[in-house]
Amino acid sequence: MSKGSTAPESPDPGGLTGRAAGPGRGGSRSGRLIRGGRLLQDGTPGGRVFRIVARLVRRPLLPAVRLWRRNIQLRVVAGTLLMSLGVVLLLGLVVIGQVRNGLLETKEKAAQTQAAGGFSAAQDRAATTPPVPGQDGVRAGSSVNWRSTLVEQLASGGQNAFNVVALSLDSGDTASRGARASGEVDPARSVPADLRHWVAQGNGPFQKFGRIHYTSDKPAEPGLVIGKRLNDAEGKQYELYYLFPLTQEEDSLTLVKTTLATAGLFVVVLLGVIAWFVVRQVVSPVRMAAGIAERLSAGRLQERMKVTGEDDIARLGEAFNKMASNLQLKIQQLEELSRMQRRFVSDVSHELRTPLTTVRMAADVIHEARVDFDPVTARSAELLGDQLDRFESLLADLLEISRFDAGAAALEAEPIDLRQVVRRVIGGAEPLAERKGTRIVVVGDEQPVVAEADARRVERVLRNLVVNAVEHGEGKDVVVKLAAAGGAVAVAVRDYGVGLKPGEATRVFNRFWRADPARARTTGGTGLGLSIAVEDARLHGGWLQAWGEPGGGSQFRLTLPRTADEPLRGSPIPLEPEDSRRNREQAAAQRAQDTGRAASVPAQPAGERPSLPAVPPRIPAPPRAAVDPAALPGSGARVVARTAAEAEHGQGTGTAGNAEREDGTGGR
């Protein structure tokens, strides 16, 4: 073949070039679909239908998603299969491409050699054949007959390896003028038009991959067509084409593809099975350890892992069993120590009752005879009586705390009206309030506030809260608020005294906690009142919480379920009061915004501003969770059962305070 005269080759034998789609058609359609989805989500009439369809589609997939998230073995095996499949596909494409290129290159070289020999033989035959004299019609017929004979002779040496087609150069209708073909080949459809154009314009041979069509019922097949422009015996130019079928190469390539697909599928499945077995050997001990850890956390401390072998998994099992044994031993030691401590407190408290009774009788006698003593001795007799009262209160509180620690506290719940309990508590605190110059105000007692509760314990809790508020209220009003909503009732006690400091949220209910450690507990109560109160609230399944700000007072809120054993989901009274400093600042900012919007309303001087409304407006706050966010200070969870560490240290659930209670109701 002549250099630089070879036509471009088609990369795919017999392949058809598809018509490209219109520019931007697919993108615009997807954009319309996306925009349609957005419209549905933006609240158009189809939005609800879209959500329903999405929910129906997502619902069957939820079990599979949960299984995928929870099963590490499935994820590892699936990942191994996907990566194996990717590697096999990549290798298969490379191998198929190499085999295909090799087959085509070999066929192309053989076809070019065969076609070059055929073109030389046709040219030699034209040179050795003498021209036929006669009229033009006779010459034309002789030329056509010469081409037919040439095609038969050239095709006879192919043995079905190729076919030969001869076409007139100046003929637009190859079927009627000078078209000759071997092997029932359809020359009009088998020889590409662009190849004929290249052959007619050039002198060298040209080639192109295409499809060979037949005039019989034989199906078309891919092939390589090589053509060249030659001169016949009369000196007229014609086109000679060699058509080489690629059926064998296509069959060989199909066999290679089938073999690779079968081998690849087998390899992928085999790798998946291997990965499953390997991962199972690692995951099974981990699952066993997780199950045993769950049972250990549930209190079954005797659970242990089964250890076999001496590998890393066996070492992990031995370490896990050793850890479980140590934990069981330590827990047993702590439980025994806790039982000993509780028994010691209980025994000491009981043993102190007898000598305390004797001392009390003697102190009463001395106290009654103090009028006959000198002033110093009389004052000593009064101090002795006061300290004995405090000692008796401390002993009673210690006995109550020991009952809570031992789990022996019982709840005698019955329907009660909290308004009556509040009235009894206020009646008992009135003498103290008069001495302090404090007025106790009750809010929300117009309607009954009924709940199933232990009246004795609720009264003890409220007495602690009210007495604390009076003593630390600095002579200002104490507000007791009652409310009921949904399945809960609440009582809040608000004072305007020293308040509570930030950062002491979890210490206000601790046993014997004091805001000022340097301050001696020489007056007031035992320091256990709020600890007992929070235990009483927990026994009811309720909340006892505290809020406060320095110099702005504090508020303690008791929330109880209406029905015993009913879980709480919220409180009808907000933990932070409406007249807190932050709420007042928010209300002032809101009023300033309203004043700026209504420019026609003149601003009032600061001294003439009316007092804040009962419910001041607030700046919109973030949405709250369904569970009361103040159930535990610093968290959004509700009050839960106390742990062993909390029982030992006596930690509560309220917000801390900055002053110490000295009234027999616990530290604040």
XYZ file of C-alpha atoms in Angstrom:
668
model
C 0.000 0.000 0.000
C 1.146 3.523 -0.644
C 2.377 5.526 2.275
C -0.052 8.056 3.563
C -2.877 6.703 1.475
C -4.470 4.389 3.967
C -7.903 5.555 5.020
C -8.846 5.893 8.731
C -9.857 2.645 10.321
C -12.981 2.009 12.298
C -12.156 0.846 15.830
C -15.069 -1.553 15.966
C -15.629 -4.116 13.192
C -19.108 -3.792 11.947
C -19.861 -1.092 14.487
C -22.447 1.577 13.747
C -21.997 5.143 14.811
C -24.993 6.368 16.757
C -26.446 9.841 16.303
C -25.577 12.124 19.130
C -28.405 13.494 21.147
C -29.319 17.141 20.981
C -27.097 19.471 23.022
C -28.249 19.992 26.547
C -31.334 17.848 26.135
C -30.593 15.419 28.964
C -29.328 18.119 31.295
C -32.351 20.331 30.817
C -34.695 17.429 31.448
C -32.924 16.471 34.690
C -32.950 20.118 35.676
C -36.696 20.233 35.133
C -37.096 17.098 37.236
C -34.968 18.588 40.030
C -36.840 21.829 39.876
C -40.072 19.882 39.952
C -38.914 18.056 43.068
C -38.085 21.358 44.702
C -41.464 22.723 43.825
C -43.062 19.704 45.432
C -41.005 20.248 48.544
C -41.799 23.928 48.694
C -45.417 23.270 49.530
C -47.218 23.029 46.187
C -50.292 20.800 46.027
C -48.096 17.854 44.979
C -45.815 18.156 48.007
C -47.935 15.909 50.192
C -48.130 13.272 47.470
C -44.380 13.477 47.021
C -43.783 12.930 50.737
C -46.202 10.002 50.831
C -44.480 8.377 47.860
C -41.061 8.967 49.404
C -42.242 7.434 52.671
C -43.649 4.390 50.876
C -40.402 3.928 48.977
C -38.249 4.422 52.061
C -40.230 2.148 54.371
C -39.235 -1.209 52.760
C -35.599 -0.061 52.745
C -35.424 0.672 56.467
C -34.790 -2.973 57.541
C -31.996 -3.275 54.987
C -30.484 0.031 56.135
C -30.613 -1.042 59.782
C -29.028 -4.389 58.888
C -26.292 -2.591 56.939
C -25.530 -0.282 59.861
C -25.544 -2.983 62.525
C -23.759 -5.837 60.690
C -20.054 -5.203 60.157
C -19.645 -8.645 58.570
C -22.146 -7.741 55.864
C -20.363 -4.464 55.168
C -16.946 -6.114 54.901
C -18.202 -8.900 52.616
C -20.137 -6.452 50.448
C -17.117 -4.160 50.212
C -14.895 -7.108 49.277
C -17.347 -8.196 46.590
C -17.598 -4.704 45.125
C -13.842 -4.191 45.055
C -13.302 -7.673 43.605
C -15.910 -7.025 40.970
C -14.251 -3.737 40.080
C -10.821 -5.378 39.781
C -12.202 -8.245 37.691
C -14.044 -5.856 35.381
C -10.936 -3.726 34.944
C -8.740 -6.729 34.213
C -11.384 -8.162 31.886
C -11.605 -4.949 29.901
C -7.829 -4.789 29.590
C -7.533 -8.436 28.538
C -10.428 -8.202 26.067
C -8.961 -5.025 24.590
C -5.553 -6.647 24.156
C -7.034 -9.791 22.588
C -9.270 -7.745 20.311
C -6.419 -5.534 19.153
C -4.207 -8.557 18.584
C -6.837 -10.370 16.528
C -7.608 -7.311 14.429
C -3.943 -6.483 13.889
C -3.177 -10.024 12.775
C -6.216 -10.120 10.479
C -5.407 -6.691 9.089
C -1.831 -7.607 8.193
C -2.905 -10.852 6.522
C -5.689 -9.043 4.649
C -3.363 -6.304 3.464
C -0.876 -8.885 2.199
C -3.595 -10.855 0.427
C -5.149 -7.716 -1.076
C -1.765 -6.419 -2.273
C -1.130 -9.709 -4.069
C -4.598 -9.579 -5.626
C -4.135 -6.002 -6.840
C -0.768 -6.945 -8.396
C -2.260 -10.001 -10.090
C -5.158 -7.919 -11.495
C -2.751 -5.294 -12.790
C -0.515 -7.943 -14.398
C -3.506 -9.606 -16.026
C -4.668 -6.279 -17.464
C -1.193 -5.658 -18.819
C -0.944 -9.082 -20.527
C -4.468 -9.130 -21.967
C -4.634 -7.559 -25.472
C -7.406 -5.030 -26.088
C -10.447 -6.176 -28.072
C -11.035 -4.146 -31.275
C -14.515 -3.211 -32.292
C -17.228 -0.744 -31.585
C -17.602 1.006 -28.249
C -20.467 -1.191 -27.142
C -18.481 -4.305 -27.958
C -15.507 -2.948 -26.072
C -17.624 -2.111 -23.057
C -19.083 -5.614 -22.994
C -15.655 -7.134 -23.325
C -14.457 -4.996 -20.382
C -17.334 -6.162 -18.190
C -16.737 -9.783 -19.126
C -13.059 -9.329 -18.383
C -13.865 -8.042 -14.891
C -16.223 -10.955 -14.258
C -13.537 -13.416 -15.201
C -11.009 -11.528 -13.073
C -13.314 -11.565 -10.023
C -13.898 -15.314 -10.367
C -10.197 -16.040 -10.725
C -9.180 -13.839 -7.762
C -11.946 -15.185 -5.510
C -11.152 -18.814 -6.358
C -7.942 -18.665 -4.332
C -9.679 -17.405 -1.192
C -11.503 -20.591 -0.174
C -14.214 -18.516 1.569
C -11.506 -16.445 3.291
C -12.437 -13.360 1.279
C -14.653 -12.120 -1.518
C -13.855 -9.832 -4.450
C -15.942 -6.982 -5.855
C -15.250 -5.005 -9.035
C -17.085 -1.716 -9.660
C -17.065 0.749 -12.481
C -15.461 4.036 -11.563
C -17.928 6.260 -13.410
C -21.081 4.320 -12.600
C -23.551 5.611 -10.103
C -25.683 2.499 -10.442
C -23.413 -0.432 -9.564
C -26.163 -2.974 -10.028
C -26.733 -2.146 -13.715
C -23.310 -1.213 -15.084
C -20.166 -3.185 -14.513
C -20.681 -4.399 -10.899
C -19.241 -7.865 -10.352
C -18.987 -9.702 -6.998
C -18.187 -13.178 -5.747
C -19.861 -15.224 -3.045
C -23.334 -13.615 -3.432
C -22.028 -10.368 -1.954
C -24.228 -7.297 -2.357
C -21.706 -4.726 -3.632
C -23.985 -1.718 -3.219
C -24.412 -2.289 0.542
C -21.108 -3.975 1.366
C -18.750 -1.312 -0.011
C -19.034 1.908 2.064
C -19.648 5.079 0.114
C -16.860 7.028 1.821
C -14.403 4.225 0.962
C -15.426 4.461 -2.705
C -14.864 8.185 -2.553
C -11.344 7.697 -1.142
C -10.540 5.068 -3.782
C -11.830 7.292 -6.603
C -9.750 10.255 -5.420
C -6.489 8.443 -4.576
C -4.039 6.081 -6.169
C -3.147 3.784 -3.279
C -5.169 1.140 -1.505
C -7.641 2.188 1.187
C -9.343 0.149 3.878
C -12.312 0.409 6.213
C -14.110 -1.816 8.663
C -17.764 -2.372 7.887
C -20.395 -5.030 7.446
C -20.615 -7.467 4.511
C -24.135 -7.960 3.172
C -25.315 -10.765 0.906
C -28.037 -11.057 -1.712
C -29.165 -14.388 -0.272
C -30.641 -15.085 3.164
C -27.186 -15.265 4.698
C -26.968 -12.764 7.607
C -24.603 -9.828 7.405
C -21.268 -10.145 9.164
C -18.474 -7.774 10.148
C -15.565 -7.494 7.786
C -12.599 -5.513 6.509
C -12.891 -3.927 3.044
C -9.723 -2.990 1.134
C -10.045 -1.265 -2.224
C -7.910 0.263 -4.971
C -8.395 2.011 -8.296
C -6.958 -0.011 -11.243
C -7.006 -0.083 -15.077
C -8.515 -2.946 -17.052
C -7.345 -4.431 -20.348
C -9.010 -1.581 -22.280
C -7.213 1.023 -20.169
C -10.392 2.076 -18.375
C -10.295 2.669 -14.617
C -12.337 0.540 -12.265
C -12.459 -0.202 -8.507
C -11.369 -3.521 -7.108
C -12.271 -4.420 -3.476
C -11.292 -7.292 -1.247
C -13.834 -8.129 1.499
C -12.422 -10.156 4.404
C -15.043 -11.522 6.863
C -14.169 -11.232 10.565
C -16.484 -13.996 11.735
C -13.721 -16.175 13.125
C -12.159 -13.275 14.981
C -15.558 -12.304 16.361
C -16.192 -15.870 17.518
C -12.753 -15.994 19.135
C -13.393 -12.676 20.914
C -16.811 -13.909 22.109
C -15.200 -17.058 23.471
C -12.620 -14.980 25.324
C -15.356 -12.719 26.764
C -17.405 -15.704 27.921
C -14.384 -17.355 29.486
C -13.357 -14.177 31.288
C -16.920 -13.493 32.513
C -17.271 -17.035 33.883
C -13.848 -16.990 35.513
C -14.424 -13.481 36.905
C -17.778 -14.404 38.390
C -16.283 -17.495 39.971
C -13.393 -15.461 41.404
C -15.745 -12.810 42.826
C -17.975 -15.405 44.484
C -14.942 -17.254 45.806
C -13.477 -14.037 47.242
C -16.849 -13.230 48.861
C -16.988 -16.665 50.512
C -13.390 -16.337 51.681
C -14.070 -12.851 53.086
C -17.193 -14.124 54.866
C -15.295 -16.949 56.560
C -12.344 -14.737 57.484
C -14.494 -11.915 58.854
C -16.675 -14.379 60.725
C -13.686 -15.653 62.662
C -12.959 -12.080 63.772
C -16.518 -10.810 64.210
C -17.901 -13.789 66.127
C -15.702 -13.212 69.208
C -16.481 -9.498 69.055
C -20.206 -10.224 68.982
C -19.779 -12.648 71.852
C -17.884 -10.013 73.826
C -20.572 -7.415 73.080
C -23.332 -9.755 74.262
C -21.461 -10.649 77.428
C -20.739 -6.944 78.064
C -24.457 -6.203 77.780
C -25.263 -8.970 80.241
C -22.552 -7.705 82.591
C -24.032 -4.218 82.453
C -27.418 -5.756 83.277
C -25.967 -7.151 86.526
C -25.083 -10.708 85.493
C -21.498 -10.460 86.699
C -20.797 -14.171 86.371
C -20.824 -14.092 82.546
C -17.506 -14.966 80.839
C -16.238 -15.460 77.278
C -15.360 -18.892 75.926
C -11.645 -18.896 75.070
C -10.094 -21.398 72.639
C -6.613 -21.334 71.171
C -3.680 -19.011 71.781
C -4.091 -16.380 69.065
C -4.894 -12.688 69.427
C -8.621 -13.383 69.745
C -7.918 -15.818 72.562
C -5.766 -13.202 74.304
C -8.605 -10.705 73.911
C -11.031 -13.188 75.498
C -8.682 -13.874 78.393
C -8.184 -10.152 78.996
C -11.934 -9.592 78.840
C -12.608 -12.391 81.341
C -9.915 -11.060 83.643
C -11.419 -7.581 83.447
C -14.887 -8.967 84.196
C -13.546 -10.891 87.206
C -11.813 -7.807 88.574
C -14.921 -5.723 88.050
C -17.058 -8.321 89.799
C -14.643 -8.399 92.715
C -14.493 -4.608 92.986
C -18.265 -4.265 92.735
C -18.753 -6.881 95.418
C -16.259 -5.073 97.632
C -17.978 -1.734 97.040
C -21.392 -3.246 97.717
C -20.129 -4.808 100.920
C -18.536 -1.508 101.967
C -21.738 0.355 101.124
C -23.791 -2.117 103.155
C -21.408 -1.753 106.053
C -21.614 2.029 105.873
C -25.394 2.025 105.715
C -25.589 -0.464 108.557
C -23.150 1.617 110.559
C -25.178 4.796 110.076
C -28.404 2.997 110.880
C -26.957 1.252 113.935
C -25.334 4.399 115.236
C -28.539 6.354 114.718
C -30.563 3.745 116.576
C -28.005 3.365 119.353
C -27.901 7.125 119.879
C -31.614 7.306 120.537
C -31.384 5.827 124.048
C -28.631 8.105 125.411
C -30.168 11.035 123.567
C -33.482 10.416 125.321
C -31.732 10.380 128.683
C -29.781 13.534 127.880
C -32.980 15.184 126.648
C -34.766 14.427 129.931
C -31.871 15.834 131.945
C -31.640 18.896 129.711
C -35.365 19.558 130.109
C -35.006 19.481 133.874
C -32.071 21.882 133.742
C -33.868 24.125 131.251
C -36.943 24.396 133.490
C -34.769 25.325 136.477
C -32.697 27.940 134.626
C -34.509 30.803 136.417
C -32.678 29.834 139.605
C -29.261 29.915 137.930
C -26.911 32.793 137.383
C -27.095 34.394 133.906
C -24.134 32.478 132.504
C -25.461 29.097 133.633
C -28.977 29.959 132.444
C -27.650 30.851 128.984
C -25.722 27.585 128.906
C -28.935 25.676 129.704
C -30.705 27.421 126.775
C -27.845 26.624 124.377
C -27.889 23.013 125.546
C -31.584 22.715 124.731
C -31.147 24.292 121.286
C -28.272 22.005 120.337
C -30.174 18.964 121.555
C -33.061 19.962 119.285
C -30.655 20.231 116.383
C -29.069 16.903 117.307
C -32.462 15.200 117.349
C -33.276 16.644 113.901
C -29.915 15.446 112.571
C -30.511 11.969 113.965
C -33.986 11.808 112.412
C -32.590 12.925 109.052
C -29.800 10.359 109.207
C -32.318 7.618 109.849
C -34.389 8.805 106.877
C -31.321 8.938 104.618
C -30.353 5.424 105.686
C -33.814 4.211 104.645
C -33.385 5.753 101.195
C -29.905 4.256 100.827
C -31.148 0.829 101.865
C -34.113 1.037 99.496
C -36.520 0.630 102.375
C -38.431 3.875 101.806
C -42.071 3.152 100.971
C -44.529 5.441 99.218
C -48.078 5.667 100.510
C -49.717 7.428 97.599
C -53.292 8.614 97.620
C -55.178 11.420 95.840
C -54.450 14.701 97.642
C -55.080 18.363 96.910
C -51.751 20.168 97.022
C -53.502 23.392 98.024
C -54.247 21.923 101.461
C -50.642 20.792 101.841
C -49.411 24.264 100.881
C -51.754 25.899 103.418
C -50.455 23.652 106.223
C -46.860 24.407 105.283
C -47.488 28.165 105.148
C -49.327 28.046 108.455
C -46.324 26.383 110.077
C -43.887 28.889 108.524
C -45.883 32.012 109.444
C -44.130 32.600 112.800
C -40.711 32.490 111.116
C -41.950 34.749 108.303
C -43.230 37.312 110.816
C -39.861 37.391 112.576
C -38.084 37.869 109.223
C -40.571 40.466 108.019
C -41.484 38.308 105.013
C -44.871 37.953 103.372
C -45.778 34.583 101.788
C -47.972 34.934 98.681
C -49.824 32.000 97.105
C -50.589 32.074 93.338
C -52.680 29.603 91.369
C -54.788 28.160 94.194
C -58.119 29.002 92.530
C -58.532 25.534 91.013
C -57.906 22.131 92.658
C -54.404 20.715 92.140
C -54.914 16.992 92.714
C -52.282 14.269 92.370
C -51.609 10.779 93.696
C -48.836 11.372 96.233
C -47.685 10.732 99.797
C -48.977 13.753 101.713
C -46.370 13.408 104.496
C -43.411 13.389 102.107
C -44.783 16.189 99.884
C -45.390 18.325 102.968
C -41.826 17.697 104.139
C -40.452 18.762 100.746
C -42.533 21.941 100.617
C -41.696 22.789 104.245
C -37.987 22.637 103.387
C -38.445 24.846 100.339
C -40.657 27.452 102.048
C -38.514 27.703 105.193
C -35.354 28.025 103.087
C -36.972 30.754 101.005
C -38.073 32.697 104.106
C -34.670 32.486 105.780
C -32.722 33.491 102.667
C -35.309 35.932 101.286
C -33.825 38.924 103.166
C -37.247 40.087 104.295
C -38.728 40.181 100.763
C -41.843 38.417 99.556
C -41.885 34.664 98.973
C -44.194 33.505 96.169
C -45.618 29.963 96.165
C -47.109 29.083 92.776
C -49.291 26.049 91.978
C -50.235 24.770 88.529
C -51.521 21.655 86.803
C -51.398 20.751 83.123
C -51.518 17.506 81.192
C -50.312 14.661 83.347
C -48.282 16.749 85.815
C -48.718 19.112 88.754
C -46.101 21.527 90.060
C -45.361 23.760 93.038
C -42.714 26.482 92.706
C -41.272 28.496 95.612
C -39.735 31.831 94.571
C -37.661 34.126 96.773
C -35.790 37.362 96.016
C -32.826 36.951 98.335
C -29.155 36.221 97.761
C -29.888 33.781 94.932
C -27.672 31.031 93.511
C -24.334 31.235 91.721
C -23.641 29.648 88.335
C -21.612 26.447 88.375
C -23.168 25.079 91.569
C -26.044 23.360 89.822
C -25.359 19.813 90.993
C -24.290 20.674 94.536
C -27.300 22.383 96.047
C -28.893 19.015 96.849
C -25.680 17.376 98.117
C -25.541 16.165 101.680
C -23.948 18.671 104.063
C -22.949 20.894 101.153
C -22.162 24.519 101.960
C -21.705 27.376 99.516
C -19.116 28.950 101.838
C -16.875 26.224 103.346
C -15.396 28.714 105.810
C -18.799 29.272 107.339
C -19.422 27.096 110.401
C -22.720 25.271 110.769
C -23.554 26.489 114.235
C -27.157 27.508 113.607
C -30.010 26.238 111.528
C -30.665 22.711 110.401
C -28.765 19.534 109.656
C -27.751 20.121 106.034
C -29.730 17.078 104.858
C -33.112 18.649 104.166
C -32.758 19.176 100.419
C -31.083 15.781 100.027
C -34.095 14.135 101.651
C -36.437 16.331 99.608
C -34.926 15.280 96.290
C -35.136 11.632 97.355
C -38.819 12.128 98.190
C -39.373 13.642 94.736
C -37.622 10.735 93.052
C -39.668 8.272 95.071
C -42.766 9.853 93.510
C -41.216 9.675 90.032
C -41.048 13.466 90.003
C -38.511 16.278 89.678
C -37.076 18.670 92.237
C -35.108 21.388 90.474
C -33.529 24.702 91.360
C -32.819 27.937 89.516
C -31.116 31.063 90.749
C -29.077 34.111 89.865
C -26.683 36.073 92.084
C -28.589 38.820 93.863
C -31.797 37.981 92.006
C -33.198 35.262 94.230
C -33.944 31.658 93.450
C -36.803 29.348 92.569
C -37.235 25.706 93.517
C -39.787 23.686 91.568
C -41.390 20.389 92.584
C -43.069 18.524 89.699
C -45.136 15.382 90.347
C -47.142 13.134 88.013
C -50.908 13.257 88.426
C -51.034 9.472 88.521
C -48.491 7.335 90.326
C -45.972 5.529 88.090
C -46.818 7.810 85.157
C -43.689 9.187 83.438
C -43.289 12.948 83.311
C -42.896 14.713 79.985
C -42.840 18.286 81.196
C -43.784 20.719 83.929
C -46.664 23.228 83.923
C -44.398 25.862 85.549
C -41.197 27.036 83.839
C -38.083 26.550 85.930
C -36.833 30.059 85.227
C -39.367 32.582 86.572
C -40.858 35.215 84.342
C -39.348 38.063 86.391
C -35.774 36.831 86.124
C -33.073 39.257 85.061
C -32.666 37.663 81.642
C -36.400 37.699 80.926
C -36.619 41.332 82.017
C -33.788 42.263 79.673
C -35.459 40.404 76.819
C -38.744 42.133 77.571
C -37.007 45.531 77.599
C -35.325 44.760 74.271
C -38.652 43.709 72.796
C -40.294 46.908 74.003
C -37.446 48.935 72.526
C -38.002 47.242 69.172
C -41.723 47.904 69.364
C -41.030 51.552 70.261
C -38.709 51.938 67.273
C -41.350 50.544 64.947
C -44.102 52.767 66.295
C -42.353 56.143 65.980
C -45.583 58.027 66.644
C -45.691 56.832 70.255
C -43.343 58.953 72.439
C -40.992 57.127 74.772
C -41.774 57.372 78.473
C -39.139 58.434 81.001
C -37.507 55.684 82.976
C -39.162 56.767 86.214
C -42.638 56.740 84.674
C -42.468 53.363 83.023
C -45.201 51.007 84.130
C -44.303 47.837 85.967
C -43.655 44.690 84.003
C -46.724 42.706 83.030
C -47.428 39.395 84.665
C -46.193 37.574 81.576
C -43.585 39.758 79.844
C -43.057 39.288 76.123
C -40.070 37.204 75.179
C -37.769 37.034 72.238
C -38.526 33.814 70.359
C -36.394 31.021 71.748
C -35.233 27.828 70.033
C -37.790 25.004 70.006
C -37.697 22.848 73.099
C -37.527 19.093 73.269
C -40.491 17.004 74.280
C -38.769 16.184 77.574
C -38.328 19.052 80.016
C -34.797 20.365 79.358
C -34.414 21.295 82.997
C -35.093 17.805 84.284
C -31.414 17.525 85.123
C -29.351 20.731 85.336
C -27.051 20.938 82.362
C -28.809 18.190 80.397
C -32.075 17.478 78.690
C -32.813 14.190 80.417
C -35.335 13.638 83.136
C -34.388 12.596 86.651
C -33.329 8.953 86.732
C -32.532 6.465 89.456
C -29.436 7.282 91.453
C -26.232 5.393 90.849
C -24.048 3.982 93.566
C -21.628 6.935 93.273
C -24.474 9.434 93.626
C -25.868 7.532 96.581
C -22.476 7.683 98.267
C -21.853 11.376 97.605
C -25.495 12.423 97.777
C -25.640 14.335 94.496
C -28.981 15.788 93.477
C -30.555 17.122 90.346
C -31.032 20.792 90.951
C -29.160 23.962 90.211
C -26.541 24.995 92.720
C -26.861 27.799 95.182
C -24.435 30.226 96.709
C -25.684 30.312 100.293
C -25.835 27.649 102.950
C -29.043 26.531 104.605
C -28.805 26.546 108.354
C -32.436 25.744 109.095
C -32.399 21.986 109.262
C -33.350 21.490 105.592
C -30.011 20.894 103.915
C -27.293 22.967 102.364
C -28.036 25.488 99.695
